[in-house]
Tab-separated table of C-alpha atoms and ligand atoms in Angstrom:
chain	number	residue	atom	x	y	z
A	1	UNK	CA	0.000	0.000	0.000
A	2	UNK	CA	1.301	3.557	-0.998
A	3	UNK	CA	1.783	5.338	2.076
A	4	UNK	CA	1.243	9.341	1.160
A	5	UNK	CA	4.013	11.820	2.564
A	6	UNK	CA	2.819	14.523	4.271
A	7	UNK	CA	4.246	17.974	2.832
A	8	UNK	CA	4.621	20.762	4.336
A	9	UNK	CA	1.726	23.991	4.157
A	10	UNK	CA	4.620	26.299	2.593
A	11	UNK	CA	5.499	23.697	-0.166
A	12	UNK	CA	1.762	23.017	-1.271
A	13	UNK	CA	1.199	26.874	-1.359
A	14	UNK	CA	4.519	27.250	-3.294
A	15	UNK	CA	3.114	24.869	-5.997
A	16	UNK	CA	-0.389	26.106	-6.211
A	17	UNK	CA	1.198	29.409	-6.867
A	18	UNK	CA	3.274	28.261	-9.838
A	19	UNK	CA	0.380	26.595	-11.195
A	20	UNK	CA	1.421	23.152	-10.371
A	21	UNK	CA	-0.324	19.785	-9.012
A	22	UNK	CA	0.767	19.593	-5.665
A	23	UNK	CA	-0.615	15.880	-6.316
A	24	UNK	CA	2.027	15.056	-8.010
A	25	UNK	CA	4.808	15.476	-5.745
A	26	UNK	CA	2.496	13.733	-3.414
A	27	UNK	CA	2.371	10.615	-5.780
A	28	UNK	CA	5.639	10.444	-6.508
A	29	UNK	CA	6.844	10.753	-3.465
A	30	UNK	CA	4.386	8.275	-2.405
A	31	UNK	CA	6.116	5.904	-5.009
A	32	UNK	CA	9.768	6.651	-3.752
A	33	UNK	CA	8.781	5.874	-0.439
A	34	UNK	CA	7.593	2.156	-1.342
A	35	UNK	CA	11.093	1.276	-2.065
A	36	UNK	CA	12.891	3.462	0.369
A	37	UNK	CA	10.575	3.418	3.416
A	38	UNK	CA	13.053	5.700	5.384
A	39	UNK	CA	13.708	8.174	2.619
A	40	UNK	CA	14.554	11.851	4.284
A	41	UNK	CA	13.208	14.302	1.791
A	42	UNK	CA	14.440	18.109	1.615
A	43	UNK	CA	11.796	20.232	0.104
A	44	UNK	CA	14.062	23.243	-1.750
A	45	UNK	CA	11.994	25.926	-3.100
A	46	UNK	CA	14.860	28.539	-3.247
A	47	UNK	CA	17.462	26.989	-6.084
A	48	UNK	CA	14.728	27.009	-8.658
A	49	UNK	CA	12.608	29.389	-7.210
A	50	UNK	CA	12.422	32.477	-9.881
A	51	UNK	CA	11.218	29.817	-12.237
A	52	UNK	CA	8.630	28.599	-9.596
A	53	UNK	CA	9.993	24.829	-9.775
A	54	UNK	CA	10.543	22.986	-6.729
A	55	UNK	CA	13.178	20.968	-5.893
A	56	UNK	CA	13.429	17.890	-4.121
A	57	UNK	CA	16.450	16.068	-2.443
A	58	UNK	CA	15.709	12.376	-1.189
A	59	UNK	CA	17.900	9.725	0.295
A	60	UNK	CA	18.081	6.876	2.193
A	61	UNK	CA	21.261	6.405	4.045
A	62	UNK	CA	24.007	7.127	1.285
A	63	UNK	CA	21.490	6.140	-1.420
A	64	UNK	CA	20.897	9.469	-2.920
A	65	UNK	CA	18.405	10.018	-6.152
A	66	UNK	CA	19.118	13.090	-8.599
A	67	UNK	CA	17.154	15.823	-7.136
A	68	UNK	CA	13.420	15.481	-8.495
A	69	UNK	CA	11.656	18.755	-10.357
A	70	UNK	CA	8.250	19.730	-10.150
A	71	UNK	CA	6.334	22.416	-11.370
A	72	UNK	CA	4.374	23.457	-14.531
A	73	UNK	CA	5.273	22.300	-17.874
A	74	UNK	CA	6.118	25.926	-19.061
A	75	UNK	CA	7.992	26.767	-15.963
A	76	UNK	CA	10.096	23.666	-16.656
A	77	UNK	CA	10.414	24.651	-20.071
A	78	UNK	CA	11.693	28.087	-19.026
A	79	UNK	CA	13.820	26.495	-16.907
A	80	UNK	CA	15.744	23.938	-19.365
A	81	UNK	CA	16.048	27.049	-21.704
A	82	UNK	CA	18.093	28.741	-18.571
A	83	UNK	CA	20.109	26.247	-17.980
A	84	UNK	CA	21.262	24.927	-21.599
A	85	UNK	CA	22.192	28.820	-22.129
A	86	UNK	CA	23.689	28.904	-18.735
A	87	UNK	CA	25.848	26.282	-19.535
A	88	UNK	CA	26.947	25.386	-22.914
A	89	UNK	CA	30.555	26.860	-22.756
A	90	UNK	CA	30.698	23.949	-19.959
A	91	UNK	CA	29.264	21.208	-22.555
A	92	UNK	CA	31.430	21.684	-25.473
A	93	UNK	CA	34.933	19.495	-24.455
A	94	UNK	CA	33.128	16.395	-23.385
A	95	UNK	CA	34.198	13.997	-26.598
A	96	UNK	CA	37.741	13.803	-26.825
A	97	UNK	CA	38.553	11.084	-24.002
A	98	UNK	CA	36.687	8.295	-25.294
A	99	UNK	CA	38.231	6.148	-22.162
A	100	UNK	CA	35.258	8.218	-20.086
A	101	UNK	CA	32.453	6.105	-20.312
A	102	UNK	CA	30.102	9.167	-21.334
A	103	UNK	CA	32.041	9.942	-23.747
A	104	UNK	CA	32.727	6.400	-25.612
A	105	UNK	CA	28.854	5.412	-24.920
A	106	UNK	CA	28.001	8.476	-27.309
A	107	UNK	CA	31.136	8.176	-29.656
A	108	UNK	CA	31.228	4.622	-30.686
A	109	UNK	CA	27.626	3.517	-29.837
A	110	UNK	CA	25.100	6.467	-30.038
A	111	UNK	CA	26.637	8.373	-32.993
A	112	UNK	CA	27.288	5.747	-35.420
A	113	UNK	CA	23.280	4.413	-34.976
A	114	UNK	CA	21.907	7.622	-35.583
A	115	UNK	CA	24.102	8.436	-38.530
A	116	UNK	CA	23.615	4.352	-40.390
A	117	UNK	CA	19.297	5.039	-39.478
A	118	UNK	CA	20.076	8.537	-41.499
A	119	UNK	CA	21.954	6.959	-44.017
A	120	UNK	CA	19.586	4.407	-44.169
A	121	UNK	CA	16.310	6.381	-44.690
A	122	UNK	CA	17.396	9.605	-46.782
A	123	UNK	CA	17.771	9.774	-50.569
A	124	UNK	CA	20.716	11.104	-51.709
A	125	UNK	CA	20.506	14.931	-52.026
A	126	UNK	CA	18.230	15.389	-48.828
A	127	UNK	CA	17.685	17.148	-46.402
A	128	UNK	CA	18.487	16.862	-42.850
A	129	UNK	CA	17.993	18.950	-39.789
A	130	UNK	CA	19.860	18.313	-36.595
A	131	UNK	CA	17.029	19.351	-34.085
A	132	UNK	CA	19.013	20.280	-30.814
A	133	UNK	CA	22.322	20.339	-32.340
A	134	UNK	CA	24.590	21.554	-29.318
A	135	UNK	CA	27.857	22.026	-29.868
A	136	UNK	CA	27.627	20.290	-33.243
A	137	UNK	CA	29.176	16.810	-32.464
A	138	UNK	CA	26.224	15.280	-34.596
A	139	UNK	CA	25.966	17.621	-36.971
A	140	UNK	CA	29.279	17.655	-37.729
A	141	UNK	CA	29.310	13.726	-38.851
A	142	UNK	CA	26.013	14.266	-40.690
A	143	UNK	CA	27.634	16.545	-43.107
A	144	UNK	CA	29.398	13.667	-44.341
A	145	UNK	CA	25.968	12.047	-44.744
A	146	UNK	CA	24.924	14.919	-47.227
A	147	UNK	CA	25.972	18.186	-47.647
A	148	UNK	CA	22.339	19.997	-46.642
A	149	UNK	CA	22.482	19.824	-43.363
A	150	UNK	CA	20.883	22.146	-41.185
A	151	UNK	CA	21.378	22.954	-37.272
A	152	UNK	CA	19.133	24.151	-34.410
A	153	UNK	CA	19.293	25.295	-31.304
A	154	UNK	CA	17.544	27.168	-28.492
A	155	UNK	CA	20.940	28.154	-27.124
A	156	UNK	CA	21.905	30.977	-28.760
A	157	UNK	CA	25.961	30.092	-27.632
A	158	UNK	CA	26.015	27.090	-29.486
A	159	UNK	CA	24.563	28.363	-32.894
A	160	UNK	CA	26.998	31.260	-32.824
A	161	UNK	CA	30.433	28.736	-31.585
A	162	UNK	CA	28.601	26.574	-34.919
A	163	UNK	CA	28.819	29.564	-37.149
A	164	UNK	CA	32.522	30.347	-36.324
A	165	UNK	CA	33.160	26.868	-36.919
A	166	UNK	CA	31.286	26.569	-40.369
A	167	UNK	CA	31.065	29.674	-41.843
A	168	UNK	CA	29.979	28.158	-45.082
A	169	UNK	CA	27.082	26.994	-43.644
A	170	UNK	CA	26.377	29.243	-41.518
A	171	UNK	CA	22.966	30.646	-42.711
A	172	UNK	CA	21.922	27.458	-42.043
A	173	UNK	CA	23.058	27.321	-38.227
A	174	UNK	CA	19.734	28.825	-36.668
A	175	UNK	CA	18.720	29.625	-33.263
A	176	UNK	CA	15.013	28.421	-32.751
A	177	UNK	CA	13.390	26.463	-29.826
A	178	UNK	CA	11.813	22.653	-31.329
A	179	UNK	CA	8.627	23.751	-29.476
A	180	UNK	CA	7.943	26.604	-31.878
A	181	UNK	CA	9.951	26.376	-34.788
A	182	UNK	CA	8.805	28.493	-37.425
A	183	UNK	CA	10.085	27.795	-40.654
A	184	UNK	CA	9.083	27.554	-43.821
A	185	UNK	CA	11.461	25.015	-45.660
A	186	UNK	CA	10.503	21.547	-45.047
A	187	UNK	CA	12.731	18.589	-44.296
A	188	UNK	CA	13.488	14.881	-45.528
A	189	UNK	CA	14.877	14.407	-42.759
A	190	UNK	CA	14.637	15.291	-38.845
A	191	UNK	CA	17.402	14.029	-35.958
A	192	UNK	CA	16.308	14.253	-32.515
A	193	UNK	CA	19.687	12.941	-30.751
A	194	UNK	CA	19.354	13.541	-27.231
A	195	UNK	CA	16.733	16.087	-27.855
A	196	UNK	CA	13.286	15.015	-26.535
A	197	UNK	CA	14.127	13.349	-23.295
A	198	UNK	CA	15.043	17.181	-22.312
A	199	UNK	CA	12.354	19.078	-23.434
A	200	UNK	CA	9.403	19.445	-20.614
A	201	UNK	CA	6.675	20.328	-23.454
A	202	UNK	CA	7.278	17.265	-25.584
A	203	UNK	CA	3.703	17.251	-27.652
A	204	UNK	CA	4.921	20.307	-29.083
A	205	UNK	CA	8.183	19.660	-30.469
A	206	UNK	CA	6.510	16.357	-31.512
A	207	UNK	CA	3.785	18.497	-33.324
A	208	UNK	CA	6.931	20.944	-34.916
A	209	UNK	CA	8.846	17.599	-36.199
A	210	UNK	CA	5.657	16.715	-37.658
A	211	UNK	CA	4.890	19.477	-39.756
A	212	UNK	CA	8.705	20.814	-40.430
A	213	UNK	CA	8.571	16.975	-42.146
A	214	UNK	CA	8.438	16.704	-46.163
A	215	UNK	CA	5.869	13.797	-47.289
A	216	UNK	CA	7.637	10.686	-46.794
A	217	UNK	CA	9.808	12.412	-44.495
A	218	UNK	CA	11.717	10.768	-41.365
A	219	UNK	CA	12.450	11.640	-37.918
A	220	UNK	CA	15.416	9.664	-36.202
A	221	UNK	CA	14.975	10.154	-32.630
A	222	UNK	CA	17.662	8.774	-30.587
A	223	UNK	CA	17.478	8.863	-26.265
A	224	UNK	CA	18.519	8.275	-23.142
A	225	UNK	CA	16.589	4.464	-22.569
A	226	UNK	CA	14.575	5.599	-19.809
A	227	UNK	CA	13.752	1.926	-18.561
A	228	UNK	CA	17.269	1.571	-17.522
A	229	UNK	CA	18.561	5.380	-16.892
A	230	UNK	CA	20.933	6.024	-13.921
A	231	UNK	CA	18.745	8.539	-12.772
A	232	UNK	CA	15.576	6.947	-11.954
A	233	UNK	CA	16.847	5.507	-8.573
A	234	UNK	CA	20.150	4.373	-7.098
A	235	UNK	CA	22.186	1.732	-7.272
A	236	UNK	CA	21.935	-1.091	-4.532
A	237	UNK	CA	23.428	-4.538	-3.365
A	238	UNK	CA	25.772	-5.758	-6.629
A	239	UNK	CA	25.713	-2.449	-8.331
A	240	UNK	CA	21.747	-2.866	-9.579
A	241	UNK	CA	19.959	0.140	-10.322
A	242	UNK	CA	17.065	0.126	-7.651
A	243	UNK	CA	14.163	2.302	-9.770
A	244	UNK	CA	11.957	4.465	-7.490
A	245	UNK	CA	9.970	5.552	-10.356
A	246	UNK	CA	6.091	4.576	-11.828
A	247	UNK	CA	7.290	3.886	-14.836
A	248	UNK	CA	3.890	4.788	-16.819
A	249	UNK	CA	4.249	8.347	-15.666
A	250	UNK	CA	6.566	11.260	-16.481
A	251	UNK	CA	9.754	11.358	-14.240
A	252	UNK	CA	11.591	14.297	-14.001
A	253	UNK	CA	15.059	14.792	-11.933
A	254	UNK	CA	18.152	17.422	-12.249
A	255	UNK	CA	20.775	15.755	-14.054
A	256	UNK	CA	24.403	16.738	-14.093
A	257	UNK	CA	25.830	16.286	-17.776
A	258	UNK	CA	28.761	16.926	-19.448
A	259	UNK	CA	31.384	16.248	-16.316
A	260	UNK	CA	28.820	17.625	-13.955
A	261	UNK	CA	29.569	21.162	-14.843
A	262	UNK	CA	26.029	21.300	-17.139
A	263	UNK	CA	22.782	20.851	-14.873
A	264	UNK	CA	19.881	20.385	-17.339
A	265	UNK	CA	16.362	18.470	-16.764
A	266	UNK	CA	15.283	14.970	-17.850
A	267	UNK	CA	11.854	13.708	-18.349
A	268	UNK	CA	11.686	10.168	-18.523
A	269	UNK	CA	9.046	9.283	-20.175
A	270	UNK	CA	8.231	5.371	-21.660
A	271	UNK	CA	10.030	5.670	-24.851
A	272	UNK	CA	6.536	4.470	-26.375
A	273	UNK	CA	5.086	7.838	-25.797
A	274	UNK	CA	6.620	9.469	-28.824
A	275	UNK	CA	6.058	6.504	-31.000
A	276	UNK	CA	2.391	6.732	-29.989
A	277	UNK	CA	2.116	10.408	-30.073
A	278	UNK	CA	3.266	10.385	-33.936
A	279	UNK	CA	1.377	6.879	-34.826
A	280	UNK	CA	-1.601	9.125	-33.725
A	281	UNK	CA	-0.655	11.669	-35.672
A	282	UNK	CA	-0.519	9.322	-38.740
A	283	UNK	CA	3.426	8.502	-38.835
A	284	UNK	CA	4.039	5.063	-39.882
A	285	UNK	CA	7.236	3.573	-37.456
A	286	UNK	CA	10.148	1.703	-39.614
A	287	UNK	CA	12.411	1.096	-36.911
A	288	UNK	CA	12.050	0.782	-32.918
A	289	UNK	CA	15.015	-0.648	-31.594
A	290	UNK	CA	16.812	-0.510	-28.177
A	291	UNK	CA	20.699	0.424	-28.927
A	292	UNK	CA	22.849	-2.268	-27.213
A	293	UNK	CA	26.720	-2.208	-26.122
A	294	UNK	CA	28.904	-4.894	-26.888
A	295	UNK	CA	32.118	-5.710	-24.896
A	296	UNK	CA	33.120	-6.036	-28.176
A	297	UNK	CA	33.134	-2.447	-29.159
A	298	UNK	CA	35.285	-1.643	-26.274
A	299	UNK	CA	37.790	-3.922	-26.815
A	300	UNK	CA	38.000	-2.462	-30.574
A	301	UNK	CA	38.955	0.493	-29.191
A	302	UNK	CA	42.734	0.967	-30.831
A	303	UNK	CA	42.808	4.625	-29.250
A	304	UNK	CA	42.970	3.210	-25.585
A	305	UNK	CA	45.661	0.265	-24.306
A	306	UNK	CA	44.663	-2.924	-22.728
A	307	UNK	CA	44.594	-1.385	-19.027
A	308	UNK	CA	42.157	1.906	-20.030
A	309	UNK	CA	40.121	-1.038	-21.982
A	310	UNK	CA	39.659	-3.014	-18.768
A	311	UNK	CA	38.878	-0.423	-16.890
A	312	UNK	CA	36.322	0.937	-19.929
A	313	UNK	CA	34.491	-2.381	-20.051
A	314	UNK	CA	34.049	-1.820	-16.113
A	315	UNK	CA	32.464	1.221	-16.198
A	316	UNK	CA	29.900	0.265	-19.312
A	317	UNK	CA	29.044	-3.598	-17.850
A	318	UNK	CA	25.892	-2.049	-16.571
A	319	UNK	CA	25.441	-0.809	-19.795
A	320	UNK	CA	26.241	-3.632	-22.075
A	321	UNK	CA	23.318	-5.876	-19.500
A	322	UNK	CA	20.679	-2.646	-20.126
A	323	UNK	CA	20.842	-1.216	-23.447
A	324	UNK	CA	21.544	2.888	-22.720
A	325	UNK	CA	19.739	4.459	-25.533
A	326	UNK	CA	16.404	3.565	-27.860
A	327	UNK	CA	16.033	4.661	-31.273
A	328	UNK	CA	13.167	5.485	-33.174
A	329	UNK	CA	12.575	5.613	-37.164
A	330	UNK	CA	8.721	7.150	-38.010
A	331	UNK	CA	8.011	8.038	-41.697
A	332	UNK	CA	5.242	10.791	-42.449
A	333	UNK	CA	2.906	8.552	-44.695
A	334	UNK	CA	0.892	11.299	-46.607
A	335	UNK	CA	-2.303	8.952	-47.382
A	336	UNK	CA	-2.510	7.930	-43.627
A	337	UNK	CA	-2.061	11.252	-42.078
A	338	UNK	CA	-4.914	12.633	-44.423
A	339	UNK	CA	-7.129	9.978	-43.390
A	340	UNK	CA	-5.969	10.842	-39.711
A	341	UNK	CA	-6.378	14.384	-39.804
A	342	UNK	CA	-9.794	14.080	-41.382
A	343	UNK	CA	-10.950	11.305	-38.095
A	344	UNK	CA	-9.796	13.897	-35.551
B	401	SAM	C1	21.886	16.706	-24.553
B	401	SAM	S1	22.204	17.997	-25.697
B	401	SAM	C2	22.386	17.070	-27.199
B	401	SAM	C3	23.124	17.829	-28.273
B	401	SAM	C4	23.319	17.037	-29.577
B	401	SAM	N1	22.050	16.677	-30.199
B	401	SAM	C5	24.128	15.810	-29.324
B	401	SAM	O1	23.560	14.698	-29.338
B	401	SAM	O2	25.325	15.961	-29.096
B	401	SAM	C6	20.586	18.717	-25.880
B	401	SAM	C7	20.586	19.936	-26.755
B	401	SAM	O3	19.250	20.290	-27.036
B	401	SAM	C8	19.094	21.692	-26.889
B	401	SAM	N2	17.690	21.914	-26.542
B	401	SAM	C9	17.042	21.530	-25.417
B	401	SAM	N3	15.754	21.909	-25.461
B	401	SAM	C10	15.584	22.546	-26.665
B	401	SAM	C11	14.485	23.155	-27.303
B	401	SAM	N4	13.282	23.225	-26.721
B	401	SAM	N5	14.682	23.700	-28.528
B	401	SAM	C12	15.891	23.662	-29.131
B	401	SAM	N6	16.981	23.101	-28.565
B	401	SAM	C13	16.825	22.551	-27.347
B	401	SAM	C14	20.080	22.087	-25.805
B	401	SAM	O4	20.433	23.446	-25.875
B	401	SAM	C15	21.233	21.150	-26.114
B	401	SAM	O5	22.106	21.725	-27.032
């Protein structure tokens, strides 16, 4: 039986105000407590507080989650846009030491299956927009996929490090948020990599990739595998992840990226969500496929020797047991998303 937490007067008012459930942080908390009976909980309205989000610390002994968020979805929003801007100066040197298992998780296995799906689904010629493009580490390989690549990113730092970097492309670096993207040129192709899991209003950058999409268009969304994430409880006895989370709900926690320097906010979410959301919306899914790590790819690693190797295939065994990210293929089928728009 969920036993409910009781929060305090002051907390309650402080979500009210900021237009958020306070039922929320009751269930949630109500689901944390099932597997850590003795959690302490510190309620911190100040860190977060101009945005009106709240945030919560809970442990159990030295089993500390990520600090949980709540508020309203456009506070959160307002929020992630903060701290991306806040930050990315901090974000940029994170892939040269491919020994860091961040860094070799998005190198050799997240990269290369988001460019082969692009490869895979775009006619030569097309194009493709790197939705969320950060510091460019994705953009910069898709350019080898086709020259008409285009980049964009809330952060205005990024897009203007990108346009330095590129100046022959750079009119088609552009600063634009994925929840209201305005723009006129459609796309063969859209790649979400790491994108969606951040964003707190997710039906609208869903509804943006939909209709920035050419007919027959793709999106490649590539995420965090939020049925295995570090951040949805702590790790126990033998180094298991012990989840605290309902996993049919939103979950949303402060995450330290990028060496811990960049704070930014995840929403787990069941990666079926989007699929859904865009079935609904008439897309037609070609590919749905957990990404896996082998021990394998670490040991091809010619850039590290045998000890950094060892000590590599250490750090990602949790990894190669739970696949890290899921990727997602959905075409834009013109005749079904007639027929759709028509039922609605
Ligand atoms: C985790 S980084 C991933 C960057 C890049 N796609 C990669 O895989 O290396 C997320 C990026 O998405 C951007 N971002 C987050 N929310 C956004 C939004 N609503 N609109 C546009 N960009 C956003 C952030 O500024 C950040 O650059």
């Amino acid at each position: 039986m969920k036993i409910l937490m009781r929060i305090p007067p002051e907390i309650d008012d402080f979500l009210r105000e900021h237009q958020a459930d306070p039922q929320e942080l009751t269930e949630v908390l109500a689901d944390v407590q099932l597997v850590m009976p003795t959690v302490k909980v510190n309620f911190d309205p100040d860190t977060y507080g101009k945005f009106g989000v709240l945030r919560v610390e809970a442990c159990e002994g030295t089993n500390a989650l990520e600090p949980l968020l709540f508020g309203s979805v456009e506070n959160l929003s307002a929020l992630n846009r903060n701290l991306w801007e806040a930050s990315s100066s901090d974000w940029a040197e994170e892939m040269s030491d491919v020994s860091q298992r961040g860094t070799f998780l998005k190198r050799a296995v997240l990269i290369p299956a988001v460019l082969s799906a692009v490869r895979r689904h775009t006619a030569d010629g097309g194009t493709v927009l790197d939705l969320g493009c950060g510091d460019g580490v994705v953009f910069h390989e898709l350019l080898s996929v086709t020259p008409r690549v285009y980049g964009i990113d809330f952060a205005a730092p990024f897009i203007e490090k990108l346009r330095r970097k590129y100046p022959n492309v750079r009119d088609r670096l552009l600063v634009r948020d994925a929840t209201d993207l305005d723009l006129s040129q459609p796309f063969d192709t859209v790649v979400a990599c790491m994108l969606l899991l951040g964003i707190p209003e997710v039906d609208r950058a869903l509804e943006e990739i939909y209709q920035v999409l050419c007919p027959n268009g793709v999106v490649v969304i590539a995420d965090a595998n939020s049925l295995h994430h570090r951040t949805l409880g702590y790790y126990g006895r033998g180094g298991q992840l012990v989840k605290v989370h309902d996993p049919t709900k939103c979950f949303r926690v402060e995450k330290k990226i990028g060496g811990g320097a960049v704070r930014a906010i995840h929403n787990h979410r069941p990666f079926s969500y989007y699929r859904t959301w865009l079935e609904k919306r008439g897309m037609t899914c070609i590919e749905d496929i957990e990404v896996t790590v082998t021990a394998e790819q670490v040991r091809g690693l010619a850039e590290l020797d045998a000890s950094a190797r060892e000590q590599l295939l250490g750090d990602v065994c949790q990894d190669i047991a739970h696949p890290p990210f899921h990727l997602l293929v959905m075409r834009k089928n013109v005749g079904i998303v007639q027929h759709n728009i028509r039922a609605q």
